[in-house]
mmCIF file of C-alpha atoms in Angstrom:
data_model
loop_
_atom_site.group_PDB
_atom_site.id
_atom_site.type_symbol
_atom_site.label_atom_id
_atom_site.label_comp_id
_atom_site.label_asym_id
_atom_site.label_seq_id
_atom_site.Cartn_x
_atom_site.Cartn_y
_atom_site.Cartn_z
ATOM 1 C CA UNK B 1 32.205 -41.161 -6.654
ATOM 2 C CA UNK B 2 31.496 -44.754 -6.049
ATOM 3 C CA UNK B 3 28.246 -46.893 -5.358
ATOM 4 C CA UNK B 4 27.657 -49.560 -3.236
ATOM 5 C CA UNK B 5 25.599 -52.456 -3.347
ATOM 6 C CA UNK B 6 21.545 -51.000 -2.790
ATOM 7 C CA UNK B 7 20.681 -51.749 0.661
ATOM 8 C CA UNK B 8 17.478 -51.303 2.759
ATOM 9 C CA UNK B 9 16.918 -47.116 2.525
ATOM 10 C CA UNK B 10 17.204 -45.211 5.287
ATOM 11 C CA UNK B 11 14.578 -42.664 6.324
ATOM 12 C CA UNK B 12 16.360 -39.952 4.795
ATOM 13 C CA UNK B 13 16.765 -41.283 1.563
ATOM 14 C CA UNK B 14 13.393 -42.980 1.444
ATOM 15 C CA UNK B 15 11.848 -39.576 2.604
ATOM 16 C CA UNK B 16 13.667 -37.934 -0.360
ATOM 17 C CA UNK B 17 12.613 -40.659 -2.715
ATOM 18 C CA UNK B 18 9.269 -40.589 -2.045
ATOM 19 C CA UNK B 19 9.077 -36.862 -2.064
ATOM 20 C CA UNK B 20 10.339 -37.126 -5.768
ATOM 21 C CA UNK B 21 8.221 -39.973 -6.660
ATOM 22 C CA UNK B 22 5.099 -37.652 -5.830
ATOM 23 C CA UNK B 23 6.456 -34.935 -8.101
ATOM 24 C CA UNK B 24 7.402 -36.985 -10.660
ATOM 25 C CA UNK B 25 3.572 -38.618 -11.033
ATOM 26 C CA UNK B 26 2.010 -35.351 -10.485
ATOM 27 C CA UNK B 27 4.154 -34.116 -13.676
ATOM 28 C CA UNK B 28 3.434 -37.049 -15.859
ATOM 29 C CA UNK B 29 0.018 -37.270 -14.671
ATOM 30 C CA UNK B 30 -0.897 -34.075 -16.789
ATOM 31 C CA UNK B 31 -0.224 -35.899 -19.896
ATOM 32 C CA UNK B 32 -2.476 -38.666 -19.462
ATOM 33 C CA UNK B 33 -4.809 -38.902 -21.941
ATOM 34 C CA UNK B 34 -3.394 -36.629 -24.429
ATOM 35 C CA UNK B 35 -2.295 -36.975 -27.813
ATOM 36 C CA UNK B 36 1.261 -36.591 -29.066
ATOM 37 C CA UNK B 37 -0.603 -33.279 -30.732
ATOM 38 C CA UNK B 38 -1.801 -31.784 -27.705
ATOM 39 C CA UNK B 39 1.482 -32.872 -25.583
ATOM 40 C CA UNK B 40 3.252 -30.769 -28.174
ATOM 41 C CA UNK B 41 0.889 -27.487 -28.115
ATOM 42 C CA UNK B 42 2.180 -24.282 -26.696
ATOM 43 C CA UNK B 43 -1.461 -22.913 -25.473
ATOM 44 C CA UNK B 44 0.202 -20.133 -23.450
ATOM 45 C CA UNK B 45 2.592 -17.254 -24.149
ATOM 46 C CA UNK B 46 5.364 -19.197 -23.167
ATOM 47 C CA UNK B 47 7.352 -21.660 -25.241
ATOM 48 C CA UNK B 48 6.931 -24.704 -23.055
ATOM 49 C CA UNK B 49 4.745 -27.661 -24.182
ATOM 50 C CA UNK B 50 4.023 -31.057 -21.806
ATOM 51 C CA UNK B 51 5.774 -32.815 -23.503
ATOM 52 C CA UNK B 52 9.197 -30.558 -23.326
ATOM 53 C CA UNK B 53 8.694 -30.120 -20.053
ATOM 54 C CA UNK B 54 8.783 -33.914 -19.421
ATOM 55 C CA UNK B 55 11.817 -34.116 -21.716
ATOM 56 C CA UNK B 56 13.717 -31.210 -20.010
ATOM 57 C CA UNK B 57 13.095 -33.051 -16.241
ATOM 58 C CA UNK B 58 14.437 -36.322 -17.329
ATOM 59 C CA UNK B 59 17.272 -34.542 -18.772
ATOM 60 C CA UNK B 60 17.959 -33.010 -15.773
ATOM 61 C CA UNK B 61 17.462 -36.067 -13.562
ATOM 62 C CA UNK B 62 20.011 -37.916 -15.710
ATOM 63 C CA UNK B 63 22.746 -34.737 -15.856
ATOM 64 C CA UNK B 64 22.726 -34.082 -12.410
ATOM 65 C CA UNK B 65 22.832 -38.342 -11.303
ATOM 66 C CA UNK B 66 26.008 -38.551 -14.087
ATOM 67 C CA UNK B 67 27.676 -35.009 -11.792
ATOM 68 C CA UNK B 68 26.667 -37.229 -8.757
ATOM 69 C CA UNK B 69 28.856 -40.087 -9.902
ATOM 70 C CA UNK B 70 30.885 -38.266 -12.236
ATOM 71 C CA UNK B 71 31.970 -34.871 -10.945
ATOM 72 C CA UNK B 72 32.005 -31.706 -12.964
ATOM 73 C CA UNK B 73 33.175 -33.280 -16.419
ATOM 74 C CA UNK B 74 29.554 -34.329 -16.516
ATOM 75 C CA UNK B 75 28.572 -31.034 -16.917
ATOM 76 C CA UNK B 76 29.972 -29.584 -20.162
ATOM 77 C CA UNK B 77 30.100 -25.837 -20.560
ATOM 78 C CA UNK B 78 31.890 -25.295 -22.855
ATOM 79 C CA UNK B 79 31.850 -22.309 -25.555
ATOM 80 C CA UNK B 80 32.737 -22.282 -29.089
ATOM 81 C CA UNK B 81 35.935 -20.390 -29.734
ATOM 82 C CA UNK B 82 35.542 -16.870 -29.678
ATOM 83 C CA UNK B 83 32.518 -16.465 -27.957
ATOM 84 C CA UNK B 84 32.353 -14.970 -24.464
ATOM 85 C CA UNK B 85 29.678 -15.974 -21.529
ATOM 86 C CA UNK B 86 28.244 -12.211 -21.778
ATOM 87 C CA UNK B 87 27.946 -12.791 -25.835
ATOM 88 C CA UNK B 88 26.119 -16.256 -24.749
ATOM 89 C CA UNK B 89 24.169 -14.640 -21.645
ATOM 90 C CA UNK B 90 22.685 -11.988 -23.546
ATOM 91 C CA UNK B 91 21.685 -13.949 -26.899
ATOM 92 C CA UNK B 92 24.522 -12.007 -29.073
ATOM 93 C CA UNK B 93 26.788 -15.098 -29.933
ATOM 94 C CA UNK B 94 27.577 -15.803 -33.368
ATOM 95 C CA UNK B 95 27.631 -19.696 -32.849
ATOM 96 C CA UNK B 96 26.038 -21.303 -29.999
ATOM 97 C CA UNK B 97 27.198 -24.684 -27.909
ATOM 98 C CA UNK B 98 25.934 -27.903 -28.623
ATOM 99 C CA UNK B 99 24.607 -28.555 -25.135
ATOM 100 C CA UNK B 100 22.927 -25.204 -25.022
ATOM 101 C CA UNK B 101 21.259 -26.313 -28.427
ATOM 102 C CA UNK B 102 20.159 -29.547 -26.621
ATOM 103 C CA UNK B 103 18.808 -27.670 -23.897
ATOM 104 C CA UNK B 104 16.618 -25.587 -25.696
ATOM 105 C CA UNK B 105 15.547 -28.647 -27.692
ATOM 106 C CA UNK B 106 14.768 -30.894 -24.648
ATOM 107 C CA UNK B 107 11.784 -27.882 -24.165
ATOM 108 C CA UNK B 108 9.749 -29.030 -27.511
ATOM 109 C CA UNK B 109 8.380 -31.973 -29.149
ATOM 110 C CA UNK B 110 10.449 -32.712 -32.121
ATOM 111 C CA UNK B 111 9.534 -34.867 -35.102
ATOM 112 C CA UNK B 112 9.674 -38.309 -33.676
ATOM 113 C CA UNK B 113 8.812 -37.495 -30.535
ATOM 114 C CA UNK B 114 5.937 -39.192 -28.934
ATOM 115 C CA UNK B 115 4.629 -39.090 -25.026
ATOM 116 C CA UNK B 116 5.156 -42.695 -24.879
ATOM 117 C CA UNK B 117 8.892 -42.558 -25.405
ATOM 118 C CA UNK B 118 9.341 -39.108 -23.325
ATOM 119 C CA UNK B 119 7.600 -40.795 -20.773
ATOM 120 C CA UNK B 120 9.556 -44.059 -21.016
ATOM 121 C CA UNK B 121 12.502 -42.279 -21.058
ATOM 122 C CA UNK B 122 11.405 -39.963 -17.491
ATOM 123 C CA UNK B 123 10.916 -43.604 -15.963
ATOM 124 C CA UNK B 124 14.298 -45.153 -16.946
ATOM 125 C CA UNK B 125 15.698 -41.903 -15.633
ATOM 126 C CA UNK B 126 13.849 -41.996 -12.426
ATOM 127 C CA UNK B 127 14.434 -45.763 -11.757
ATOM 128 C CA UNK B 128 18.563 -44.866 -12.189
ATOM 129 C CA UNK B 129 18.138 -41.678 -9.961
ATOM 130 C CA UNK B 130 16.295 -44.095 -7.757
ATOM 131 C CA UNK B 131 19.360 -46.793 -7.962
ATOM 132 C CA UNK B 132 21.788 -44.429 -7.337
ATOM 133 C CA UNK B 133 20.512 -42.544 -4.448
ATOM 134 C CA UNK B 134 20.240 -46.228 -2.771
ATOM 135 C CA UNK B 135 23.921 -47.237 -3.410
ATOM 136 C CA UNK B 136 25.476 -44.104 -2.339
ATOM 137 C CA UNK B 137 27.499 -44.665 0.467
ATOM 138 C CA UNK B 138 26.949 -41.042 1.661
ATOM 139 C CA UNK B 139 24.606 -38.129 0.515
ATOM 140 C CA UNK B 140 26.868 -35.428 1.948
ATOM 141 C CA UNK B 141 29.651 -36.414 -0.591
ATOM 142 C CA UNK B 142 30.447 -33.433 -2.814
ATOM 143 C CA UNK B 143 31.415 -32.505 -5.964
ATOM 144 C CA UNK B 144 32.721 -29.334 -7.521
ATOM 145 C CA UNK B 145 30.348 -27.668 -9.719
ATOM 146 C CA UNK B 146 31.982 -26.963 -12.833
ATOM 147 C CA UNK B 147 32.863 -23.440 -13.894
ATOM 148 C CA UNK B 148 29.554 -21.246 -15.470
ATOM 149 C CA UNK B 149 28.308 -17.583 -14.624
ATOM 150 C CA UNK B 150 25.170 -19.582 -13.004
ATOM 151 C CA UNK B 151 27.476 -21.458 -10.021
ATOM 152 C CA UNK B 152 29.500 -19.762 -7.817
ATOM 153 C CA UNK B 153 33.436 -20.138 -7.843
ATOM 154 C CA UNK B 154 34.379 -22.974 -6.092
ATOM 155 C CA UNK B 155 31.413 -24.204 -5.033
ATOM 156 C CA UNK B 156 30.497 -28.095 -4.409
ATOM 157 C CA UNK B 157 27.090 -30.066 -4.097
ATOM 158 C CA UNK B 158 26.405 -32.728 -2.168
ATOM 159 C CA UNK B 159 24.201 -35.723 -3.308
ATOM 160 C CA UNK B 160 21.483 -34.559 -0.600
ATOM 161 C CA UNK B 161 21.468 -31.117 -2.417
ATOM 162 C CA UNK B 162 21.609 -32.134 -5.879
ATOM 163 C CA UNK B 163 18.079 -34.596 -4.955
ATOM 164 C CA UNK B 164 16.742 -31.559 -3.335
ATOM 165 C CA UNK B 165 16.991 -29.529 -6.717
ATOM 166 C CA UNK B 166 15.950 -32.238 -8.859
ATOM 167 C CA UNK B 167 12.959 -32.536 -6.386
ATOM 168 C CA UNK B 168 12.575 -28.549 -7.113
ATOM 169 C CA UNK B 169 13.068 -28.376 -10.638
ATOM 170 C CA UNK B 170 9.755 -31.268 -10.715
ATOM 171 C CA UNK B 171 7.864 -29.592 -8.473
ATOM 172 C CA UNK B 172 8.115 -26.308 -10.099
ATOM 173 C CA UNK B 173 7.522 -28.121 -13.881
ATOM 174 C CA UNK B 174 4.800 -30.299 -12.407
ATOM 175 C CA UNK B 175 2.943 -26.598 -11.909
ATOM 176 C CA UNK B 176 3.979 -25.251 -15.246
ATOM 177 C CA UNK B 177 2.571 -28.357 -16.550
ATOM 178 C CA UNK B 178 -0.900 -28.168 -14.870
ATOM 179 C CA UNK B 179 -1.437 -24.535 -16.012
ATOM 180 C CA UNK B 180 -0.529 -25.899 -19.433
ATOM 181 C CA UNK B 181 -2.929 -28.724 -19.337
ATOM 182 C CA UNK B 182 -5.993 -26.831 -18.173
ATOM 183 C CA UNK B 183 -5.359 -24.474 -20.714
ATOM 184 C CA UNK B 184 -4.997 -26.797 -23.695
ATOM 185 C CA UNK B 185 -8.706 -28.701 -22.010
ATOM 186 C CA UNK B 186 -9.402 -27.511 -18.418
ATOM 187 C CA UNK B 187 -8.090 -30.939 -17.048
ATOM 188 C CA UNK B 188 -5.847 -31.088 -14.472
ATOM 189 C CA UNK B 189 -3.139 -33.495 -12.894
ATOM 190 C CA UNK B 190 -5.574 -34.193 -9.996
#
């Protein structure tokens, strides 16, 4: 898929935009104040840390912008020889895919990390997404999904529905995130 030159928004797309923008500041606003320390705490039963959770939304931003321009080959599923989707679906693999590895990494703070570059990173990502959704001639342009047990067969996305899930996936982090933060000092996004 091809961009054009960025040209005045139309309400759509600024709607959209905006919609995302308020997600995306509700999500990093539950980091503010925090120390690389805390951003990195688990404080609940679950895995997920502020600071992952940041991580794992601008990975997504930037995976599903490359599909938008990209296609499917963005979007690499594959396995390592000899290992099935059921072995890899139900945790019995013997060797596990690189991207799978980064996905479970983009959840946790890893030495090195710090909220300053997760959060400069979510900001570069957001101010592509932005650029991109602005020079798209056309935001019901598809693209075939690429083959995985989560997508069905032959199915495409359009670049309206791929900003719609990226608006989703922050939404539903942002309130991960604000249960996290009150629990780690009864502060919230707000």
């Amino acid at each position: 898929m091809t961009t054009t030159q960025p040209v005045a928004l139309d309400a759509e797309r600024a709607d959209l935009l905006a919609e995302l923008a308020v997600a995306r500041a509700s999500l990093i606003n539950t980091t503010r104040g925090l120390s690389d320390e805390q951003a990195g705490e688990r404080p609940t039963a679950s895995a997920l840390c502020l600071g992952g959770l940041i991580k794992h939304v601008a990975a997504v931003e930037e995976g599903w912008m490359r599909f938008v321009l990209e296609g499917p080959s963005a979007m690499d599923y594959a396995l390592p020889d000899g290992v099935t989707w059921e072995e890899f679906m139900t945790g019995t693999a013997r060797e596990y895919p690189v991207w799978a590895i980064k996905r479970q990494n983009e959840f946790q703070m890893l030495p090195g990390d710090t909220m300053a570059g997760i959060v400069a990173r979510y900001k570069r990502a957001a101010a592509r997404t932005d650029e991109i959704v602005a020079a798209i001639p056309d935001l019901s342009a598809t693209q075939p999904l690429p083959e995985a047990p989560w997508h069905e067969p032959g199915a495409r996305h359009s670049v309206r529905r791929v900003l719609i899930h990226i608006i989703a996936e922050t939404t539903q982090h942002a309130g991960h995130a604000d249960i996290l933060r009150e629990t780690i000092d009864g502060q919230t996004a707000t």
